[in-house]
Amino acid sequence: MRLLKAQDCGMARTRRRSAFYRFADAKEHTLARATQLQGKELSYNNFLDTDACWTAVREFTEPCCVIVKHTNPCGTCVDADITVAYKRAQAADPISAYGGVMAFNRTVPASVVEAINENKQFVEVMIAPDYEPAALELLSAKPNLRVLRAGGVRPTGGHYDSRSVEGGCLCRRATA
């Protein structure tokens, strides 16, 4: 098992520097292999929330939106229309969803971004398999918003499970 430094993280509130490392054999369509299309560099907490959100949304085969803030789910909805899924996920707890991370398991159309703008919702990070060009154009009006493209959706698991412990970390190959 080999780790590669992928990037430095944004300054944390504690003013300590942090970095994101990915496994050398990280599978495609994971957060570790996602491409950042715009926005500030991700912070340590952005990585934690985005991982929780991206992992959760991939549990669903139907079009789905998941919103997470501080690793707590704020809203999840499945609907044949991904824009309706966003609206219902956001409506579940609009106060907590403000400033959260959003994940979609389908390509994000412009109608989702328009709905986010109508709600005047502040979003830290958005991750999806892809974005329609019109959606990216609308998102570009928010240059600090971190927009990640995963390039596809793969089932969760089948990689490594790891947890930090004081002075080290525990790692195991996942069985799924």
mmCIF file of N, CA, C and O in Angstrom, residues 51-95:
data_model
loop_
_atom_site.group_PDB
_atom_site.id
_atom_site.type_symbol
_atom_site.label_atom_id
_atom_site.label_comp_id
_atom_site.label_asym_id
_atom_site.label_seq_id
_atom_site.Cartn_x
_atom_site.Cartn_y
_atom_site.Cartn_z
ATOM 1 N N ASP A 51 -16.299 13.267 1.293
ATOM 2 C CA ASP A 51 -16.204 11.810 1.310
ATOM 3 C C ASP A 51 -17.490 11.193 1.854
ATOM 4 O O ASP A 51 -18.025 10.239 1.281
ATOM 5 N N ALA A 52 -18.009 11.753 2.948
ATOM 6 C CA ALA A 52 -19.257 11.234 3.531
ATOM 7 C C ALA A 52 -20.404 11.371 2.535
ATOM 8 O O ALA A 52 -21.202 10.443 2.342
ATOM 9 N N CYS A 53 -20.473 12.507 1.881
ATOM 10 C CA CYS A 53 -21.556 12.794 0.942
ATOM 11 C C CYS A 53 -21.461 11.907 -0.309
ATOM 12 O O CYS A 53 -22.454 11.315 -0.746
ATOM 13 N N TRP A 54 -20.271 11.813 -0.894
ATOM 14 C CA TRP A 54 -20.073 11.020 -2.106
ATOM 15 C C TRP A 54 -20.295 9.537 -1.825
ATOM 16 O O TRP A 54 -20.880 8.815 -2.637
ATOM 17 N N THR A 55 -19.863 9.075 -0.673
ATOM 18 C CA THR A 55 -20.090 7.676 -0.305
ATOM 19 C C THR A 55 -21.587 7.401 -0.166
ATOM 20 O O THR A 55 -22.094 6.384 -0.660
ATOM 21 N N ALA A 56 -22.308 8.307 0.482
ATOM 22 C CA ALA A 56 -23.748 8.107 0.698
ATOM 23 C C ALA A 56 -24.526 8.100 -0.608
ATOM 24 O O ALA A 56 -25.369 7.230 -0.831
ATOM 25 N N VAL A 57 -24.262 9.053 -1.496
ATOM 26 C CA VAL A 57 -25.055 9.158 -2.725
ATOM 27 C C VAL A 57 -24.846 7.945 -3.626
ATOM 28 O O VAL A 57 -25.741 7.556 -4.378
ATOM 29 N N ARG A 58 -23.693 7.307 -3.528
ATOM 30 C CA ARG A 58 -23.401 6.144 -4.366
ATOM 31 C C ARG A 58 -24.096 4.877 -3.880
ATOM 32 O O ARG A 58 -24.068 3.852 -4.555
ATOM 33 N N GLU A 59 -24.746 4.942 -2.731
ATOM 34 C CA GLU A 59 -25.531 3.809 -2.243
ATOM 35 C C GLU A 59 -26.832 3.644 -3.027
ATOM 36 O O GLU A 59 -27.478 2.612 -2.934
ATOM 37 N N PHE A 60 -27.219 4.662 -3.780
ATOM 38 C CA PHE A 60 -28.498 4.666 -4.484
ATOM 39 C C PHE A 60 -28.296 4.463 -5.984
ATOM 40 O O PHE A 60 -27.377 5.023 -6.571
ATOM 41 N N THR A 61 -29.180 3.669 -6.588
ATOM 42 C CA THR A 61 -29.122 3.481 -8.042
ATOM 43 C C THR A 61 -30.030 4.469 -8.756
ATOM 44 O O THR A 61 -29.791 4.806 -9.913
ATOM 45 N N GLU A 62 -31.064 4.949 -8.067
ATOM 46 C CA GLU A 62 -31.965 5.944 -8.647
ATOM 47 C C GLU A 62 -31.305 7.322 -8.537
ATOM 48 O O GLU A 62 -30.423 7.527 -7.715
ATOM 49 N N PRO A 63 -31.744 8.292 -9.372
ATOM 50 C CA PRO A 63 -31.189 9.646 -9.253
ATOM 51 C C PRO A 63 -31.342 10.164 -7.815
ATOM 52 O O PRO A 63 -32.412 10.057 -7.217
ATOM 53 N N CYS A 64 -30.260 10.694 -7.263
ATOM 54 C CA CYS A 64 -30.236 11.044 -5.846
ATOM 55 C C CYS A 64 -29.383 12.278 -5.598
ATOM 56 O O CYS A 64 -28.382 12.510 -6.284
ATOM 57 N N CYS A 65 -29.785 13.041 -4.578
ATOM 58 C CA CYS A 65 -29.000 14.154 -4.052
ATOM 59 C C CYS A 65 -28.839 13.929 -2.556
ATOM 60 O O CYS A 65 -29.801 13.597 -1.869
ATOM 61 N N VAL A 66 -27.602 14.112 -2.066
ATOM 62 C CA VAL A 66 -27.314 14.034 -0.634
ATOM 63 C C VAL A 66 -26.632 15.336 -0.237
ATOM 64 O O VAL A 66 -25.732 15.808 -0.945
ATOM 65 N N ILE A 67 -27.047 15.906 0.883
ATOM 66 C CA ILE A 67 -26.427 17.113 1.421
ATOM 67 C C ILE A 67 -25.915 16.796 2.815
ATOM 68 O O ILE A 67 -26.635 16.229 3.645
ATOM 69 N N VAL A 68 -24.647 17.154 3.075
ATOM 70 C CA VAL A 68 -23.976 16.862 4.339
ATOM 71 C C VAL A 68 -23.298 18.141 4.830
ATOM 72 O O VAL A 68 -22.759 18.906 4.038
ATOM 73 N N LYS A 69 -23.328 18.340 6.148
ATOM 74 C CA LYS A 69 -22.580 19.444 6.759
ATOM 75 C C LYS A 69 -21.984 18.942 8.064
ATOM 76 O O LYS A 69 -22.703 18.384 8.899
ATOM 77 N N HIS A 70 -20.691 19.126 8.227
ATOM 78 C CA HIS A 70 -19.960 18.657 9.410
ATOM 79 C C HIS A 70 -20.160 17.152 9.605
ATOM 80 O O HIS A 70 -20.383 16.691 10.721
ATOM 81 N N THR A 71 -20.123 16.408 8.528
ATOM 82 C CA THR A 71 -20.295 14.948 8.427
ATOM 83 C C THR A 71 -21.665 14.466 8.885
ATOM 84 O O THR A 71 -21.870 13.271 9.074
ATOM 85 N N ASN A 72 -22.616 15.364 9.037
ATOM 86 C CA ASN A 72 -23.984 14.987 9.388
ATOM 87 C C ASN A 72 -24.901 15.169 8.183
ATOM 88 O O ASN A 72 -24.872 16.222 7.545
ATOM 89 N N PRO A 73 -25.724 14.176 7.878
ATOM 90 C CA PRO A 73 -26.650 14.333 6.750
ATOM 91 C C PRO A 73 -27.694 15.399 7.061
ATOM 92 O O PRO A 73 -28.247 15.447 8.159
ATOM 93 N N CYS A 74 -27.929 16.280 6.088
ATOM 94 C CA CYS A 74 -28.947 17.333 6.216
ATOM 95 C C CYS A 74 -30.161 17.014 5.361
ATOM 96 O O CYS A 74 -31.249 17.507 5.619
ATOM 97 N N GLY A 75 -29.957 16.238 4.306
ATOM 98 C CA GLY A 75 -31.053 15.887 3.425
ATOM 99 C C GLY A 75 -30.605 14.883 2.389
ATOM 100 O O GLY A 75 -29.481 14.953 1.896
ATOM 101 N N THR A 76 -31.479 13.952 2.092
ATOM 102 C CA THR A 76 -31.249 12.947 1.051
ATOM 103 C C THR A 76 -32.572 12.720 0.358
ATOM 104 O O THR A 76 -33.602 12.588 1.023
ATOM 105 N N CYS A 77 -32.547 12.695 -0.968
ATOM 106 C CA CYS A 77 -33.779 12.414 -1.691
ATOM 107 C C CYS A 77 -33.466 11.685 -2.988
ATOM 108 O O CYS A 77 -32.496 11.995 -3.676
ATOM 109 N N VAL A 78 -34.315 10.733 -3.304
ATOM 110 C CA VAL A 78 -34.280 9.994 -4.557
ATOM 111 C C VAL A 78 -35.515 10.404 -5.349
ATOM 112 O O VAL A 78 -36.622 10.449 -4.800
ATOM 113 N N ASP A 79 -35.341 10.720 -6.623
ATOM 114 C CA ASP A 79 -36.460 11.061 -7.487
ATOM 115 C C ASP A 79 -36.019 10.845 -8.927
ATOM 116 O O ASP A 79 -34.834 10.998 -9.245
ATOM 117 N N ALA A 80 -36.946 10.520 -9.794
ATOM 118 C CA ALA A 80 -36.623 10.319 -11.206
ATOM 119 C C ALA A 80 -36.029 11.590 -11.821
ATOM 120 O O ALA A 80 -35.234 11.523 -12.762
ATOM 121 N N ASP A 81 -36.382 12.746 -11.272
ATOM 122 C CA ASP A 81 -35.876 14.041 -11.733
ATOM 123 C C ASP A 81 -34.833 14.527 -10.729
ATOM 124 O O ASP A 81 -35.165 14.792 -9.561
ATOM 125 N N ILE A 82 -33.581 14.655 -11.144
ATOM 126 C CA ILE A 82 -32.499 15.021 -10.224
ATOM 127 C C ILE A 82 -32.712 16.411 -9.621
ATOM 128 O O ILE A 82 -32.315 16.664 -8.485
ATOM 129 N N THR A 83 -33.386 17.306 -10.340
ATOM 130 C CA THR A 83 -33.674 18.634 -9.796
ATOM 131 C C THR A 83 -34.685 18.535 -8.659
ATOM 132 O O THR A 83 -34.532 19.194 -7.618
ATOM 133 N N VAL A 84 -35.685 17.710 -8.809
ATOM 134 C CA VAL A 84 -36.658 17.474 -7.725
ATOM 135 C C VAL A 84 -35.946 16.822 -6.541
ATOM 136 O O VAL A 84 -36.206 17.178 -5.382
ATOM 137 N N ALA A 85 -35.036 15.904 -6.810
ATOM 138 C CA ALA A 85 -34.276 15.268 -5.728
ATOM 139 C C ALA A 85 -33.511 16.323 -4.932
ATOM 140 O O ALA A 85 -33.506 16.296 -3.693
ATOM 141 N N TYR A 86 -32.858 17.271 -5.627
ATOM 142 C CA TYR A 86 -32.157 18.350 -4.916
ATOM 143 C C TYR A 86 -33.139 19.164 -4.071
ATOM 144 O O TYR A 86 -32.896 19.424 -2.894
ATOM 145 N N LYS A 87 -34.244 19.606 -4.674
ATOM 146 C CA LYS A 87 -35.193 20.466 -3.960
ATOM 147 C C LYS A 87 -35.715 19.795 -2.694
ATOM 148 O O LYS A 87 -35.822 20.428 -1.634
ATOM 149 N N ARG A 88 -36.010 18.524 -2.772
ATOM 150 C CA ARG A 88 -36.540 17.814 -1.607
ATOM 151 C C ARG A 88 -35.460 17.545 -0.563
ATOM 152 O O ARG A 88 -35.718 17.591 0.641
ATOM 153 N N ALA A 89 -34.244 17.257 -1.011
ATOM 154 C CA ALA A 89 -33.131 17.055 -0.070
ATOM 155 C C ALA A 89 -32.857 18.351 0.684
ATOM 156 O O ALA A 89 -32.678 18.350 1.905
ATOM 157 N N GLN A 90 -32.861 19.468 -0.018
ATOM 158 C CA GLN A 90 -32.612 20.767 0.593
ATOM 159 C C GLN A 90 -33.757 21.137 1.540
ATOM 160 O O GLN A 90 -33.527 21.695 2.608
ATOM 161 N N ALA A 91 -34.984 20.811 1.178
ATOM 162 C CA ALA A 91 -36.149 21.149 1.996
ATOM 163 C C ALA A 91 -36.194 20.345 3.308
ATOM 164 O O ALA A 91 -36.855 20.759 4.260
ATOM 165 N N ALA A 92 -35.483 19.233 3.362
ATOM 166 C CA ALA A 92 -35.496 18.407 4.579
ATOM 167 C C ALA A 92 -34.962 19.175 5.785
ATOM 168 O O ALA A 92 -35.484 19.043 6.888
ATOM 169 N N ASP A 93 -33.932 19.997 5.573
ATOM 170 C CA ASP A 93 -33.361 20.814 6.657
ATOM 171 C C ASP A 93 -32.595 21.968 6.021
ATOM 172 O O ASP A 93 -31.363 21.948 5.970
ATOM 173 N N PRO A 94 -33.299 22.977 5.515
ATOM 174 C CA PRO A 94 -32.628 24.055 4.781
ATOM 175 C C PRO A 94 -31.632 24.851 5.617
ATOM 176 O O PRO A 94 -30.643 25.344 5.077
ATOM 177 N N ILE A 95 -31.840 24.938 6.904
ATOM 178 C CA ILE A 95 -30.904 25.708 7.741
ATOM 179 C C ILE A 95 -29.575 24.964 7.847
ATOM 180 O O ILE A 95 -28.517 25.547 7.648
#
